[in-house]
């Protein structure tokens, strides 16, 4: 038995099909290509099946495309990489397809003005908590918030030097997502707390954007002593 | 002239006197000893001057003690390391002493229950923004939120492997605080954004506490590609 304070046991995720809702966007395509290159079967979802198919063909590596409903139905693990503006509506519409599945929310509710990025207030506390509230029969995990889409999509970059903070209530689900993240070269999945502490992880993306401006970088996060 | 997008110029901070309000607490004493060992003149402040003097004598390295008002008056740079519960009241009482000074807020407004730590709501958005609101004539900077007091106080640990995120509106003030943080072996001060993005940095301490539990660690943060 796994005690709650132990290091996660190695988890086999090779056979899991990963769906990426919003997979035609930059973050979605970036995660799709990296996971596919790592050997994962990936389905890109989009509102329009033909756009999903086009994006999948561009990504290559065996990735297929489908409308969002078909993507959710076909996948074992579903990454939610849609814009914050459409987040709640989309998830509410996919509740049935997502029953029992691991749903990875990587959405950052941010606003932008002349001074840069800032966190938007979310009634549920965070995008991840909104997902958990809309999908009571799914296993919602928050992860992949801080990964730069620019780096993900740059095929010349083989290793992406960042930890992926993985938050959730369900130990088996967070272990699966940590293992998935750790399949991408350079990345490491690190447990980051419960969903009630997801807001600050999502909002921290605004700080990384400030650092990117100041230092002309693609800032990422590493956790030390773990 | 320093352009806003350039790397910070080297800033001389050797001659600055650092005051630590709440310097008898663990975080305060830890920062006091590390800065003093690095060569900084440090004054520990406390409500009672005699307790400050006792703590200063324990810390050694030339550190002196004073009541909070004397500490604020004597210092060029003042670190606010008091418990969140007394934060607003103390700062309001020191407004005059702190005029024109760099005030470093490292307070994390957190609650604790059986499931661990969580962020408390702050009407002003964050402890740092509360400080800025109470001290309109000071130069408020947010920093040192994530540094483990256990590590700071462990004399056997020579280098503390962490970046210090430094947030603020005043470039000269954030440059000073980055330089101060970088004086402590292993630490590096990194600009982390404006004060409106301080909440998530403060709240992220709750996530680090979750990691510490899970991994039996003293988790810290490094920013990559910067």
GROMACS .gro file of C-alpha atoms in nm:
model
  452
    1UNK     CA    1   0.000   0.000   0.000
    2UNK     CA    2   0.114   0.349  -0.080
    3UNK     CA    3   0.125   0.569   0.229
    4UNK     CA    4   0.036   0.932   0.172
    5UNK     CA    5   0.381   1.052   0.272
    6UNK     CA    6   0.581   0.820   0.050
    7UNK     CA    7   0.745   0.908  -0.277
    8UNK     CA    8   0.517   0.811  -0.565
    9UNK     CA    9   0.562   0.459  -0.693
   10UNK     CA   10   0.663   0.430  -1.058
   11UNK     CA   11   0.338   0.442  -1.255
   12UNK     CA   12   0.296   0.289  -1.600
   13UNK     CA   13   0.136   0.538  -1.836
   14UNK     CA   14   0.268   0.412  -2.171
   15UNK     CA   15  -0.065   0.265  -2.276
   16UNK     CA   16  -0.283   0.562  -2.187
   17UNK     CA   17  -0.439   0.762  -2.467
   18UNK     CA   18  -0.402   1.136  -2.404
   19UNK     CA   19  -0.664   1.373  -2.541
   20UNK     CA   20  -0.587   1.744  -2.570
   21UNK     CA   21  -0.894   1.968  -2.570
   22UNK     CA   22  -0.797   2.292  -2.735
   23UNK     CA   23  -0.526   2.096  -2.907
   24UNK     CA   24  -0.512   2.335  -3.202
   25UNK     CA   25  -0.387   2.620  -2.979
   26UNK     CA   26  -0.018   2.672  -2.912
   27UNK     CA   27  -0.006   2.521  -2.564
   28UNK     CA   28  -0.219   2.227  -2.673
   29UNK     CA   29  -0.019   2.154  -2.986
   30UNK     CA   30   0.302   2.192  -2.790
   31UNK     CA   31   0.199   1.937  -2.527
   32UNK     CA   32   0.057   1.707  -2.796
   33UNK     CA   33   0.379   1.694  -2.993
   34UNK     CA   34   0.601   1.646  -2.686
   35UNK     CA   35   0.386   1.366  -2.546
   36UNK     CA   36   0.361   1.199  -2.888
   37UNK     CA   37   0.738   1.216  -2.937
   38UNK     CA   38   0.772   1.059  -2.591
   39UNK     CA   39   0.566   0.765  -2.718
   40UNK     CA   40   0.217   0.854  -2.597
   41UNK     CA   41  -0.089   0.803  -2.819
   42UNK     CA   42  -0.241   1.149  -2.853
   43UNK     CA   43  -0.574   1.277  -2.987
   44UNK     CA   44  -0.612   1.647  -3.055
   45UNK     CA   45  -0.960   1.785  -2.993
   46UNK     CA   46  -1.113   2.100  -3.136
   47UNK     CA   47  -1.460   2.243  -3.190
   48UNK     CA   48  -1.432   2.152  -3.558
   49UNK     CA   49  -1.315   1.799  -3.639
   50UNK     CA   50  -1.151   1.912  -3.965
   51UNK     CA   51  -0.936   2.171  -3.789
   52UNK     CA   52  -0.834   1.908  -3.535
   53UNK     CA   53  -0.739   1.673  -3.817
   54UNK     CA   54  -0.533   1.945  -3.986
   55UNK     CA   55  -0.349   2.026  -3.662
   56UNK     CA   56  -0.289   1.656  -3.596
   57UNK     CA   57  -0.142   1.609  -3.944
   58UNK     CA   58   0.089   1.906  -3.887
   59UNK     CA   59   0.202   1.770  -3.550
   60UNK     CA   60   0.268   1.423  -3.692
   61UNK     CA   61   0.409   1.143  -3.473
   62UNK     CA   62   0.084   0.945  -3.506
   63UNK     CA   63  -0.133   1.214  -3.349
   64UNK     CA   64  -0.496   1.204  -3.462
   65UNK     CA   65  -0.771   1.467  -3.452
   66UNK     CA   66  -1.136   1.471  -3.353
   67UNK     CA   67  -1.403   1.709  -3.234
   68UNK     CA   68  -1.381   1.779  -2.862
   69UNK     CA   69  -1.650   1.526  -2.773
   70UNK     CA   70  -1.481   1.250  -2.971
   71UNK     CA   71  -1.144   1.345  -2.823
   72UNK     CA   72  -1.280   1.326  -2.468
   73UNK     CA   73  -1.449   0.993  -2.538
   74UNK     CA   74  -1.139   0.836  -2.697
   75UNK     CA   75  -0.888   0.940  -2.430
   76UNK     CA   76  -0.796   0.793  -2.092
   77UNK     CA   77  -0.640   1.119  -1.977
   78UNK     CA   78  -0.767   1.452  -2.105
   79UNK     CA   79  -0.565   1.775  -2.100
   80UNK     CA   80  -0.774   2.092  -2.097
   81UNK     CA   81  -0.578   2.354  -2.291
   82UNK     CA   82  -0.855   2.586  -2.402
   83UNK     CA   83  -0.866   2.964  -2.351
   84UNK     CA   84  -1.002   3.063  -2.011
   85UNK     CA   85  -1.295   3.241  -2.178
   86UNK     CA   86  -1.439   2.911  -2.304
   87UNK     CA   87  -1.326   2.687  -2.018
   88UNK     CA   88  -1.645   2.646  -1.815
   89UNK     CA   89  -1.880   2.610  -2.108
   90UNK     CA   90  -1.671   2.344  -2.279
   91UNK     CA   91  -1.623   2.133  -1.966
   92UNK     CA   92  -1.993   2.150  -1.878
   93UNK     CA   93  -2.071   2.016  -2.226
   94UNK     CA   94  -1.833   1.718  -2.187
   95UNK     CA   95  -1.934   1.600  -1.842
   96UNK     CA   96  -2.057   1.262  -1.964
   97UNK     CA   97  -1.758   1.185  -2.185
   98UNK     CA   98  -1.522   1.270  -1.898
   99UNK     CA   99  -1.680   1.053  -1.627
  100UNK     CA  100  -1.412   0.855  -1.440
  101UNK     CA  101  -1.128   1.005  -1.641
  102UNK     CA  102  -0.821   1.195  -1.531
  103UNK     CA  103  -0.874   1.555  -1.646
  104UNK     CA  104  -0.562   1.773  -1.644
  105UNK     CA  105  -0.641   2.141  -1.627
  106UNK     CA  106  -0.355   2.367  -1.740
  107UNK     CA  107  -0.558   2.682  -1.793
  108UNK     CA  108  -0.430   3.012  -1.651
  109UNK     CA  109  -0.703   3.273  -1.595
  110UNK     CA  110  -0.499   3.585  -1.675
  111UNK     CA  111  -0.571   3.936  -1.789
  112UNK     CA  112  -0.330   4.161  -1.975
  113UNK     CA  113  -0.281   4.536  -1.984
  114UNK     CA  114   0.003   4.779  -2.051
  115UNK     CA  115   0.179   4.670  -1.731
  116UNK     CA  116   0.174   4.306  -1.829
  117UNK     CA  117  -0.020   4.005  -1.703
  118UNK     CA  118  -0.226   3.969  -1.387
  119UNK     CA  119  -0.448   3.705  -1.229
  120UNK     CA  120  -0.821   3.725  -1.298
  121UNK     CA  121  -1.059   3.653  -1.011
  122UNK     CA  122  -1.231   3.313  -1.044
  123UNK     CA  123  -1.551   3.253  -0.845
  124UNK     CA  124  -1.454   2.891  -0.775
  125UNK     CA  125  -1.100   2.997  -0.671
  126UNK     CA  126  -0.913   2.865  -0.974
  127UNK     CA  127  -0.968   2.716  -1.318
  128UNK     CA  128  -0.892   2.374  -1.171
  129UNK     CA  129  -1.154   2.415  -0.900
  130UNK     CA  130  -1.403   2.528  -1.160
  131UNK     CA  131  -1.327   2.210  -1.354
  132UNK     CA  132  -1.370   1.999  -1.041
  133UNK     CA  133  -1.700   2.167  -0.970
  134UNK     CA  134  -1.829   2.112  -1.326
  135UNK     CA  135  -1.695   1.753  -1.347
  136UNK     CA  136  -1.783   1.593  -1.013
  137UNK     CA  137  -1.738   1.241  -1.156
  138UNK     CA  138  -1.395   1.307  -1.309
  139UNK     CA  139  -1.054   1.306  -1.141
  140UNK     CA  140  -0.940   1.664  -1.190
  141UNK     CA  141  -0.570   1.740  -1.163
  142UNK     CA  142  -0.398   2.076  -1.223
  143UNK     CA  143  -0.064   2.070  -1.408
  144UNK     CA  144   0.144   2.206  -1.698
  145UNK     CA  145   0.065   2.573  -1.618
  146UNK     CA  146   0.414   2.711  -1.652
  147UNK     CA  147   0.545   2.534  -1.959
  148UNK     CA  148   0.631   2.777  -2.236
  149UNK     CA  149   0.444   2.701  -2.559
  150UNK     CA  150   0.735   2.858  -2.749
  151UNK     CA  151   0.975   2.599  -2.606
  152UNK     CA  152   0.729   2.312  -2.653
  153UNK     CA  153   0.687   2.394  -3.021
  154UNK     CA  154   1.056   2.450  -3.094
  155UNK     CA  155   1.171   2.117  -3.237
  156UNK     CA  156   1.536   2.225  -3.199
  157UNK     CA  157   1.496   2.213  -2.820
  158UNK     CA  158   1.529   1.853  -2.710
  159UNK     CA  159   1.503   1.895  -2.335
  160UNK     CA  160   1.276   2.138  -2.149
  161UNK     CA  161   1.436   2.235  -1.820
  162UNK     CA  162   1.138   2.267  -1.586
  163UNK     CA  163   0.942   2.095  -1.315
  164UNK     CA  164   0.570   2.046  -1.365
  165UNK     CA  165   0.369   2.112  -1.050
  166UNK     CA  166   0.086   1.857  -1.021
  167UNK     CA  167  -0.204   1.934  -0.787
  168UNK     CA  168  -0.506   1.728  -0.695
  169UNK     CA  169  -0.705   1.538  -0.434
  170UNK     CA  170  -0.669   1.191  -0.589
  171UNK     CA  171  -0.326   1.037  -0.527
  172UNK     CA  172  -0.354   0.783  -0.809
  173UNK     CA  173  -0.448   1.059  -1.053
  174UNK     CA  174  -0.166   1.293  -0.950
  175UNK     CA  175   0.078   1.001  -0.973
  176UNK     CA  176  -0.036   0.932  -1.329
  177UNK     CA  177   0.007   1.298  -1.427
  178UNK     CA  178   0.349   1.319  -1.260
  179UNK     CA  179   0.455   1.014  -1.459
  180UNK     CA  180   0.319   1.162  -1.783
  181UNK     CA  181   0.504   1.491  -1.727
  182UNK     CA  182   0.823   1.306  -1.647
  183UNK     CA  183   0.813   1.131  -1.986
  184UNK     CA  184   0.902   1.459  -2.160
  185UNK     CA  185   1.282   1.503  -2.160
  186UNK     CA  186   1.395   1.761  -1.902
  187UNK     CA  187   1.056   1.774  -1.730
  188UNK     CA  188   0.977   1.629  -1.392
  189UNK     CA  189   0.634   1.597  -1.236
  190UNK     CA  190   0.633   1.717  -0.873
  191UNK     CA  191   0.333   1.694  -0.642
  192UNK     CA  192   0.232   2.051  -0.561
  193UNK     CA  193  -0.063   2.030  -0.321
  194UNK     CA  194  -0.441   2.017  -0.322
  195UNK     CA  195  -0.672   2.192  -0.565
  196UNK     CA  196  -0.754   2.463  -0.311
  197UNK     CA  197  -0.394   2.575  -0.365
  198UNK     CA  198  -0.419   2.575  -0.746
  199UNK     CA  199  -0.503   2.945  -0.778
  200UNK     CA  200  -0.155   3.064  -0.696
  201UNK     CA  201   0.004   2.812  -0.931
  202UNK     CA  202  -0.215   2.933  -1.218
  203UNK     CA  203  -0.161   3.299  -1.124
  204UNK     CA  204   0.216   3.254  -1.097
  205UNK     CA  205   0.221   3.235  -1.476
  206UNK     CA  206   0.177   3.615  -1.464
  207UNK     CA  207   0.503   3.641  -1.268
  208UNK     CA  208   0.682   3.420  -1.518
  209UNK     CA  209   0.559   3.650  -1.796
  210UNK     CA  210   0.705   3.948  -1.604
  211UNK     CA  211   1.036   3.763  -1.575
  212UNK     CA  212   1.031   3.679  -1.946
  213UNK     CA  213   0.994   4.051  -2.023
  214UNK     CA  214   1.264   4.163  -1.783
  215UNK     CA  215   1.519   3.895  -1.867
  216UNK     CA  216   1.418   3.819  -2.227
  217UNK     CA  217   1.384   3.455  -2.124
  218UNK     CA  218   1.143   3.163  -2.122
  219UNK     CA  219   1.138   3.127  -1.746
  220UNK     CA  220   1.048   2.796  -1.588
  221UNK     CA  221   1.035   2.664  -1.233
  222UNK     CA  222   1.248   2.404  -1.055
  223UNK     CA  223   1.175   2.288  -0.703
  224UNK     CA  224   1.489   2.237  -0.495
  225UNK     CA  225   1.547   1.969  -0.229
  226UNK     CA  226   1.279   1.745  -0.388
  227UNK     CA  227   2.081   5.495  -1.752
  228UNK     CA  228   1.919   5.167  -1.670
  229UNK     CA  229   1.657   5.068  -1.924
  230UNK     CA  230   1.363   4.874  -1.786
  231UNK     CA  231   1.441   4.564  -1.990
  232UNK     CA  232   1.808   4.537  -1.904
  233UNK     CA  233   1.964   4.308  -1.651
  234UNK     CA  234   2.004   4.490  -1.320
  235UNK     CA  235   2.333   4.674  -1.279
  236UNK     CA  236   2.549   4.560  -0.987
  237UNK     CA  237   2.418   4.749  -0.685
  238UNK     CA  238   2.632   4.826  -0.381
  239UNK     CA  239   2.447   4.732  -0.064
  240UNK     CA  240   2.741   4.664   0.172
  241UNK     CA  241   2.690   4.986   0.367
  242UNK     CA  242   2.315   4.954   0.415
  243UNK     CA  243   2.185   4.882   0.764
  244UNK     CA  244   1.916   4.614   0.755
  245UNK     CA  245   1.642   4.618   1.019
  246UNK     CA  246   1.434   4.307   1.079
  247UNK     CA  247   1.092   4.377   1.233
  248UNK     CA  248   0.979   4.058   1.401
  249UNK     CA  249   1.344   3.967   1.423
  250UNK     CA  250   1.290   3.746   1.727
  251UNK     CA  251   1.076   3.503   1.525
  252UNK     CA  252   1.230   3.213   1.333
  253UNK     CA  253   1.214   3.368   0.987
  254UNK     CA  254   1.341   3.700   1.117
  255UNK     CA  255   1.628   3.552   1.315
  256UNK     CA  256   1.718   3.330   1.022
  257UNK     CA  257   1.740   3.622   0.779
  258UNK     CA  258   1.924   3.834   1.038
  259UNK     CA  259   2.197   3.576   1.092
  260UNK     CA  260   2.245   3.502   0.722
  261UNK     CA  261   2.268   3.870   0.629
  262UNK     CA  262   2.502   3.943   0.920
  263UNK     CA  263   2.728   3.652   0.826
  264UNK     CA  264   2.731   3.794   0.472
  265UNK     CA  265   2.868   4.118   0.616
  266UNK     CA  266   2.555   4.328   0.652
  267UNK     CA  267   2.494   4.544   0.960
  268UNK     CA  268   2.168   4.413   1.107
  269UNK     CA  269   1.932   4.544   1.376
  270UNK     CA  270   1.670   4.308   1.514
  271UNK     CA  271   1.343   4.474   1.613
  272UNK     CA  272   1.082   4.347   1.853
  273UNK     CA  273   0.792   4.489   2.054
  274UNK     CA  274   1.014   4.470   2.364
  275UNK     CA  275   1.368   4.609   2.337
  276UNK     CA  276   1.504   4.359   2.590
  277UNK     CA  277   1.377   4.061   2.393
  278UNK     CA  278   1.532   4.209   2.079
  279UNK     CA  279   1.863   4.251   2.261
  280UNK     CA  280   1.853   3.890   2.383
  281UNK     CA  281   1.779   3.759   2.032
  282UNK     CA  282   2.056   3.978   1.887
  283UNK     CA  283   2.305   3.845   2.141
  284UNK     CA  284   2.206   3.488   2.050
  285UNK     CA  285   2.245   3.558   1.679
  286UNK     CA  286   2.586   3.722   1.727
  287UNK     CA  287   2.788   3.847   1.427
  288UNK     CA  288   2.751   4.207   1.547
  289UNK     CA  289   2.373   4.208   1.531
  290UNK     CA  290   2.207   4.456   1.768
  291UNK     CA  291   1.854   4.476   1.906
  292UNK     CA  292   1.599   4.752   1.954
  293UNK     CA  293   1.227   4.803   1.986
  294UNK     CA  294   1.049   4.804   1.649
  295UNK     CA  295   1.040   5.182   1.628
  296UNK     CA  296   1.413   5.214   1.697
  297UNK     CA  297   1.486   4.935   1.452
  298UNK     CA  298   1.287   5.105   1.176
  299UNK     CA  299   1.453   5.440   1.248
  300UNK     CA  300   1.807   5.297   1.249
  301UNK     CA  301   1.780   5.093   0.930
  302UNK     CA  302   1.811   5.182   0.562
  303UNK     CA  303   1.628   4.870   0.454
  304UNK     CA  304   1.362   4.713   0.674
  305UNK     CA  305   1.248   4.351   0.649
  306UNK     CA  306   0.896   4.288   0.778
  307UNK     CA  307   0.896   3.936   0.925
  308UNK     CA  308   0.608   3.959   1.169
  309UNK     CA  309   0.313   3.720   1.190
  310UNK     CA  310   0.033   3.809   0.948
  311UNK     CA  311  -0.203   3.871   1.238
  312UNK     CA  312  -0.005   4.175   1.354
  313UNK     CA  313   0.114   4.294   1.014
  314UNK     CA  314  -0.118   4.586   0.940
  315UNK     CA  315  -0.123   4.727   1.291
  316UNK     CA  316   0.256   4.729   1.322
  317UNK     CA  317   0.317   4.891   0.984
  318UNK     CA  318   0.056   5.159   1.044
  319UNK     CA  319   0.236   5.246   1.369
  320UNK     CA  320   0.575   5.282   1.193
  321UNK     CA  321   0.469   5.496   0.897
  322UNK     CA  322   0.686   5.791   0.997
  323UNK     CA  323   1.000   5.591   1.073
  324UNK     CA  324   0.969   5.414   0.737
  325UNK     CA  325   0.931   5.719   0.513
  326UNK     CA  326   1.162   5.693   0.211
  327UNK     CA  327   1.297   5.353   0.311
  328UNK     CA  328   1.298   5.024   0.129
  329UNK     CA  329   1.053   4.799   0.312
  330UNK     CA  330   1.080   4.429   0.231
  331UNK     CA  331   0.762   4.239   0.307
  332UNK     CA  332   0.812   3.863   0.340
  333UNK     CA  333   0.487   3.784   0.519
  334UNK     CA  334   0.272   3.494   0.397
  335UNK     CA  335  -0.095   3.523   0.491
  336UNK     CA  336  -0.171   3.153   0.541
  337UNK     CA  337  -0.421   2.947   0.732
  338UNK     CA  338  -0.371   2.591   0.849
  339UNK     CA  339  -0.609   2.301   0.902
  340UNK     CA  340  -0.590   1.921   0.897
  341UNK     CA  341  -0.527   1.923   0.522
  342UNK     CA  342  -0.232   2.158   0.552
  343UNK     CA  343  -0.178   2.521   0.459
  344UNK     CA  344  -0.393   2.745   0.242
  345UNK     CA  345  -0.393   3.111   0.137
  346UNK     CA  346  -0.601   3.352   0.342
  347UNK     CA  347  -0.797   3.621   0.159
  348UNK     CA  348  -0.642   3.967   0.195
  349UNK     CA  349  -0.861   4.271   0.123
  350UNK     CA  350  -0.570   4.458  -0.038
  351UNK     CA  351  -0.478   4.151  -0.248
  352UNK     CA  352  -0.160   4.055  -0.063
  353UNK     CA  353   0.042   4.136   0.246
  354UNK     CA  354   0.278   4.339   0.026
  355UNK     CA  355  -0.006   4.545  -0.117
  356UNK     CA  356  -0.138   4.602   0.234
  357UNK     CA  357   0.207   4.730   0.328
  358UNK     CA  358   0.217   4.957   0.022
  359UNK     CA  359  -0.125   5.091   0.109
  360UNK     CA  360  -0.027   5.162   0.473
  361UNK     CA  361   0.315   5.304   0.381
  362UNK     CA  362   0.254   5.535   0.083
  363UNK     CA  363   0.586   5.714   0.138
  364UNK     CA  364   0.799   5.398   0.159
  365UNK     CA  365   0.937   5.183  -0.120
  366UNK     CA  366   0.765   4.851  -0.060
  367UNK     CA  367   0.918   4.538  -0.210
  368UNK     CA  368   0.802   4.178  -0.162
  369UNK     CA  369   1.073   3.911  -0.119
  370UNK     CA  370   1.203   3.619   0.090
  371UNK     CA  371   0.865   3.442   0.107
  372UNK     CA  372   0.984   3.093   0.030
  373UNK     CA  373   1.304   3.066   0.230
  374UNK     CA  374   1.284   2.794   0.493
  375UNK     CA  375   1.351   2.923   0.845
  376UNK     CA  376   1.480   2.576   0.934
  377UNK     CA  377   1.751   2.604   0.670
  378UNK     CA  378   1.830   2.966   0.756
  379UNK     CA  379   1.885   2.877   1.121
  380UNK     CA  380   2.090   2.562   1.057
  381UNK     CA  381   2.450   2.681   1.088
  382UNK     CA  382   2.572   2.354   0.935
  383UNK     CA  383   2.414   2.456   0.603
  384UNK     CA  384   2.653   2.695   0.431
  385UNK     CA  385   2.465   2.749   0.107
  386UNK     CA  386   2.089   2.779   0.064
  387UNK     CA  387   1.991   2.653  -0.278
  388UNK     CA  388   1.706   2.885  -0.377
  389UNK     CA  389   1.611   3.189  -0.579
  390UNK     CA  390   1.445   3.480  -0.401
  391UNK     CA  391   1.161   3.633  -0.601
  392UNK     CA  392   1.166   4.011  -0.565
  393UNK     CA  393   0.854   4.208  -0.656
  394UNK     CA  394   0.790   4.579  -0.661
  395UNK     CA  395   0.711   4.893  -0.857
  396UNK     CA  396   1.039   5.077  -0.789
  397UNK     CA  397   1.327   4.949  -0.998
  398UNK     CA  398   1.599   5.090  -0.774
  399UNK     CA  399   1.438   4.931  -0.469
  400UNK     CA  400   1.396   4.587  -0.630
  401UNK     CA  401   1.758   4.606  -0.752
  402UNK     CA  402   1.874   4.672  -0.394
  403UNK     CA  403   1.674   4.377  -0.261
  404UNK     CA  404   1.797   4.148  -0.537
  405UNK     CA  405   2.153   4.245  -0.447
  406UNK     CA  406   2.087   4.185  -0.076
  407UNK     CA  407   1.940   3.840  -0.140
  408UNK     CA  408   2.231   3.750  -0.365
  409UNK     CA  409   2.476   3.818  -0.081
  410UNK     CA  410   2.359   3.504   0.098
  411UNK     CA  411   2.551   3.203  -0.037
  412UNK     CA  412   2.335   2.991  -0.269
  413UNK     CA  413   2.063   3.252  -0.298
  414UNK     CA  414   1.994   3.465  -0.601
  415UNK     CA  415   1.756   3.758  -0.619
  416UNK     CA  416   1.533   3.741  -0.928
  417UNK     CA  417   1.286   4.009  -1.031
  418UNK     CA  418   0.941   3.856  -1.006
  419UNK     CA  419   0.692   4.120  -1.118
  420UNK     CA  420   0.481   4.400  -0.977
  421UNK     CA  421   0.310   4.405  -0.639
  422UNK     CA  422  -0.027   4.324  -0.796
  423UNK     CA  423   0.125   3.981  -0.862
  424UNK     CA  424   0.253   3.935  -0.505
  425UNK     CA  425  -0.050   3.739  -0.382
  426UNK     CA  426   0.039   3.423  -0.568
  427UNK     CA  427   0.401   3.440  -0.454
  428UNK     CA  428   0.293   3.467  -0.091
  429UNK     CA  429   0.027   3.197  -0.133
  430UNK     CA  430   0.271   2.962  -0.309
  431UNK     CA  431   0.429   2.906   0.031
  432UNK     CA  432   0.127   2.683   0.102
  433UNK     CA  433   0.226   2.466  -0.195
  434UNK     CA  434   0.583   2.444  -0.071
  435UNK     CA  435   0.450   2.330   0.267
  436UNK     CA  436   0.251   2.057   0.087
  437UNK     CA  437   0.567   1.950  -0.094
  438UNK     CA  438   0.763   1.948   0.231
  439UNK     CA  439   0.505   1.709   0.376
  440UNK     CA  440   0.493   1.480   0.076
  441UNK     CA  441   0.866   1.465   0.012
  442UNK     CA  442   0.996   1.526   0.364
  443UNK     CA  443   1.198   1.815   0.222
  444UNK     CA  444   1.264   2.186   0.263
  445UNK     CA  445   1.146   2.277  -0.084
  446UNK     CA  446   1.272   2.592  -0.252
  447UNK     CA  447   1.226   2.751  -0.593
  448UNK     CA  448   1.470   2.804  -0.878
  449UNK     CA  449   1.377   2.994  -1.192
  450UNK     CA  450   1.522   2.839  -1.507
  451UNK     CA  451   1.648   3.025  -1.816
  452UNK     CA  452   1.710   3.341  -1.609
   0.00000   0.00000   0.00000
